[in-house]
mmCIF file of C-alpha atoms in Angstrom:
data_model
loop_
_atom_site.group_PDB
_atom_site.id
_atom_site.type_symbol
_atom_site.label_atom_id
_atom_site.label_comp_id
_atom_site.label_asym_id
_atom_site.label_seq_id
_atom_site.Cartn_x
_atom_site.Cartn_y
_atom_site.Cartn_z
ATOM 1 C CA UNK A 912 8.618 5.091 -0.604
ATOM 2 C CA UNK A 913 11.529 7.920 -0.819
ATOM 3 C CA UNK A 914 8.840 10.760 -0.487
ATOM 4 C CA UNK A 915 7.775 10.176 2.861
ATOM 5 C CA UNK A 916 10.023 11.364 5.837
ATOM 6 C CA UNK A 917 12.343 7.881 7.071
ATOM 7 C CA UNK A 918 11.736 6.849 10.575
ATOM 8 C CA UNK A 919 15.575 6.663 11.766
ATOM 9 C CA UNK A 920 15.012 6.630 15.644
ATOM 10 C CA UNK A 921 12.867 5.058 18.065
ATOM 11 C CA UNK A 922 11.980 6.053 21.587
ATOM 12 C CA UNK A 923 11.758 3.307 24.034
ATOM 13 C CA UNK A 924 11.727 3.474 27.761
ATOM 14 C CA UNK A 925 13.018 -0.330 28.106
ATOM 15 C CA UNK A 926 15.384 -2.020 29.611
ATOM 16 C CA UNK A 927 18.436 -3.088 26.806
ATOM 17 C CA UNK A 928 20.038 -6.308 27.378
ATOM 18 C CA UNK A 929 23.355 -4.405 26.280
ATOM 19 C CA UNK A 930 23.024 -0.894 27.801
ATOM 20 C CA UNK A 931 20.585 -1.389 30.261
ATOM 21 C CA UNK A 932 18.505 1.447 31.291
ATOM 22 C CA UNK A 933 21.557 4.186 30.015
ATOM 23 C CA UNK A 934 19.365 4.740 26.785
ATOM 24 C CA UNK A 935 16.047 5.244 25.670
ATOM 25 C CA UNK A 936 16.905 5.948 21.550
ATOM 26 C CA UNK A 937 17.389 3.400 19.644
ATOM 27 C CA UNK A 938 18.103 3.415 15.645
ATOM 28 C CA UNK A 939 15.897 1.471 13.544
ATOM 29 C CA UNK A 940 16.945 -1.650 11.925
ATOM 30 C CA UNK A 941 17.717 -0.338 8.572
ATOM 31 C CA UNK A 942 19.836 2.651 9.889
ATOM 32 C CA UNK A 943 21.450 0.383 13.027
ATOM 33 C CA UNK A 944 22.357 -2.808 9.990
ATOM 34 C CA UNK A 945 24.271 -0.056 7.734
ATOM 35 C CA UNK A 946 26.139 1.566 10.526
ATOM 36 C CA UNK A 947 27.380 -1.868 11.895
ATOM 37 C CA UNK A 948 28.402 -3.068 8.323
ATOM 38 C CA UNK A 949 30.167 0.023 7.845
ATOM 39 C CA UNK A 950 32.287 -0.173 11.278
ATOM 40 C CA UNK A 951 33.228 -3.724 10.561
ATOM 41 C CA UNK A 952 34.251 -2.483 6.735
ATOM 42 C CA UNK A 953 36.491 -0.546 8.919
ATOM 43 C CA UNK A 954 37.715 -2.924 10.906
ATOM 44 C CA UNK A 955 38.162 -5.673 8.831
ATOM 45 C CA UNK A 956 38.663 -4.170 5.240
ATOM 46 C CA UNK A 957 36.988 -7.062 3.158
ATOM 47 C CA UNK A 958 33.094 -6.240 4.332
ATOM 48 C CA UNK A 959 32.099 -4.376 0.907
ATOM 49 C CA UNK A 960 27.782 -5.258 0.790
ATOM 50 C CA UNK A 961 25.179 -5.985 3.269
ATOM 51 C CA UNK A 962 22.011 -7.093 2.330
ATOM 52 C CA UNK A 963 19.143 -5.367 2.988
ATOM 53 C CA UNK A 964 15.036 -4.758 1.998
ATOM 54 C CA UNK A 965 15.376 -0.833 1.155
ATOM 55 C CA UNK A 966 16.990 1.328 -0.741
ATOM 56 C CA UNK A 967 15.721 4.393 1.778
ATOM 57 C CA UNK A 968 18.830 4.012 3.788
ATOM 58 C CA UNK A 969 20.951 4.479 0.516
ATOM 59 C CA UNK A 970 18.981 7.826 -0.212
ATOM 60 C CA UNK A 971 19.378 9.251 3.282
ATOM 61 C CA UNK A 972 23.537 8.547 3.327
ATOM 62 C CA UNK A 973 23.725 9.487 -0.323
ATOM 63 C CA UNK A 974 21.457 12.873 0.979
ATOM 64 C CA UNK A 975 24.121 13.628 3.958
ATOM 65 C CA UNK A 976 27.160 12.980 1.831
ATOM 66 C CA UNK A 977 28.061 9.824 3.159
ATOM 67 C CA UNK A 978 29.331 7.035 0.558
ATOM 68 C CA UNK A 979 26.917 4.141 0.986
ATOM 69 C CA UNK A 980 27.580 0.697 1.115
ATOM 70 C CA UNK A 981 26.530 -1.318 -1.668
ATOM 71 C CA UNK A 982 22.912 -3.248 -0.541
ATOM 72 C CA UNK A 983 21.060 -5.696 -1.948
ATOM 73 C CA UNK A 984 17.375 -5.809 -1.867
ATOM 74 C CA UNK A 985 15.839 -9.079 -1.100
ATOM 75 C CA UNK A 986 12.857 -10.327 0.091
ATOM 76 C CA UNK A 987 11.997 -12.717 3.139
ATOM 77 C CA UNK A 988 11.999 -16.326 2.591
ATOM 78 C CA UNK A 989 8.982 -18.408 3.808
ATOM 79 C CA UNK A 990 8.216 -21.927 3.702
ATOM 80 C CA UNK A 991 5.085 -23.477 4.061
ATOM 81 C CA UNK A 992 4.083 -25.322 7.851
ATOM 82 C CA UNK A 993 7.525 -23.886 8.783
ATOM 83 C CA UNK A 994 7.836 -20.783 11.927
ATOM 84 C CA UNK A 995 10.216 -18.550 10.303
ATOM 85 C CA UNK A 996 9.608 -15.481 12.605
ATOM 86 C CA UNK A 997 12.442 -14.479 14.625
ATOM 87 C CA UNK A 998 10.811 -13.524 17.150
ATOM 88 C CA UNK A 999 9.153 -16.457 17.610
ATOM 89 C CA UNK A 1000 11.878 -18.750 16.848
ATOM 90 C CA UNK A 1001 13.591 -17.014 20.064
ATOM 91 C CA UNK A 1002 10.441 -17.597 21.853
ATOM 92 C CA UNK A 1003 10.615 -21.037 21.343
ATOM 93 C CA UNK A 1004 14.613 -21.370 22.410
ATOM 94 C CA UNK A 1005 13.898 -18.807 25.602
ATOM 95 C CA UNK A 1006 10.909 -21.224 26.810
ATOM 96 C CA UNK A 1007 13.286 -24.494 26.490
ATOM 97 C CA UNK A 1008 11.219 -26.011 23.644
ATOM 98 C CA UNK A 1009 14.707 -26.326 21.828
ATOM 99 C CA UNK A 1010 18.001 -26.677 23.113
ATOM 100 C CA UNK A 1011 19.488 -23.341 21.009
ATOM 101 C CA UNK A 1012 19.459 -21.571 17.841
ATOM 102 C CA UNK A 1013 21.593 -24.793 16.737
ATOM 103 C CA UNK A 1014 18.856 -27.248 17.945
ATOM 104 C CA UNK A 1015 18.259 -29.722 14.466
ATOM 105 C CA UNK A 1016 14.610 -28.924 14.919
ATOM 106 C CA UNK A 1017 15.024 -24.965 13.949
ATOM 107 C CA UNK A 1018 15.007 -24.088 10.760
ATOM 108 C CA UNK A 1019 18.456 -21.734 10.607
ATOM 109 C CA UNK A 1020 21.484 -22.484 9.035
ATOM 110 C CA UNK A 1021 23.346 -23.798 12.025
ATOM 111 C CA UNK A 1022 20.385 -25.648 12.867
ATOM 112 C CA UNK A 1023 20.139 -27.352 9.399
ATOM 113 C CA UNK A 1024 23.804 -27.898 9.481
ATOM 114 C CA UNK A 1025 23.396 -30.307 12.586
ATOM 115 C CA UNK A 1026 21.400 -32.492 10.440
ATOM 116 C CA UNK A 1027 21.864 -32.085 6.180
ATOM 117 C CA UNK A 1028 24.871 -31.624 4.451
ATOM 118 C CA UNK A 1029 26.076 -28.589 3.514
ATOM 119 C CA UNK A 1030 25.364 -29.602 -0.677
ATOM 120 C CA UNK A 1031 22.179 -30.078 0.276
ATOM 121 C CA UNK A 1032 22.017 -26.898 1.290
ATOM 122 C CA UNK A 1033 23.897 -25.106 -1.326
ATOM 123 C CA UNK A 1034 21.147 -26.750 -3.699
ATOM 124 C CA UNK A 1035 18.213 -25.503 -1.905
ATOM 125 C CA UNK A 1036 19.151 -22.118 -2.142
ATOM 126 C CA UNK A 1037 20.431 -22.525 -5.542
ATOM 127 C CA UNK A 1038 16.854 -23.911 -6.447
ATOM 128 C CA UNK A 1039 14.840 -21.031 -4.531
ATOM 129 C CA UNK A 1040 17.484 -18.171 -6.164
ATOM 130 C CA UNK A 1041 16.605 -14.617 -4.142
ATOM 131 C CA UNK A 1042 13.445 -13.284 -4.674
ATOM 132 C CA UNK A 1043 12.302 -9.335 -4.590
ATOM 133 C CA UNK A 1044 8.836 -10.347 -3.484
ATOM 134 C CA UNK A 1045 7.257 -12.091 -0.915
ATOM 135 C CA UNK A 1046 6.695 -15.584 -1.833
ATOM 136 C CA UNK A 1047 6.156 -18.892 -0.283
ATOM 137 C CA UNK A 1048 8.100 -22.006 -0.682
ATOM 138 C CA UNK A 1049 7.138 -25.303 -0.425
ATOM 139 C CA UNK A 1050 9.075 -27.511 2.376
ATOM 140 C CA UNK A 1051 8.828 -30.361 -0.172
ATOM 141 C CA UNK A 1052 11.316 -28.921 -2.160
ATOM 142 C CA UNK A 1053 14.131 -28.696 1.011
ATOM 143 C CA UNK A 1054 12.849 -32.249 1.688
ATOM 144 C CA UNK A 1055 13.967 -32.963 -2.134
ATOM 145 C CA UNK A 1056 17.332 -31.566 -1.975
ATOM 146 C CA UNK A 1057 17.823 -33.125 1.665
ATOM 147 C CA UNK A 1058 17.081 -36.790 0.200
ATOM 148 C CA UNK A 1059 18.724 -36.044 -3.741
ATOM 149 C CA UNK A 1060 22.032 -35.602 -1.534
#
């Protein structure tokens, strides 16, 4: 993975919700995320780590002499019978199938907080742990944690 040339930017001639048509070059997620966290760290001075799914950013930052922020690699959370794709969830919001990201039917933290207790969310998170490779969590585990608390 580290022997390939990293793609750091993409060129996309499309309207952007923040910059409009002013720019056509955008950093890839892994690099934009690290830079954003670095700037936030400078502003708030208490953000010391970031969750990231690749070590490539650390390799590039070290190579150019920038001290990288700590990054912990993790796998994506997949649940049976549940839409977890950010793009598909955004489509549900934009097309009016749900009210917003905090709609109780959404599988987001803010959506869950509107229908279950924080203790049951913590219980679920403790049971599934942090995985480093792809896996599938059964929805019944979340339902068990909700019913238990």
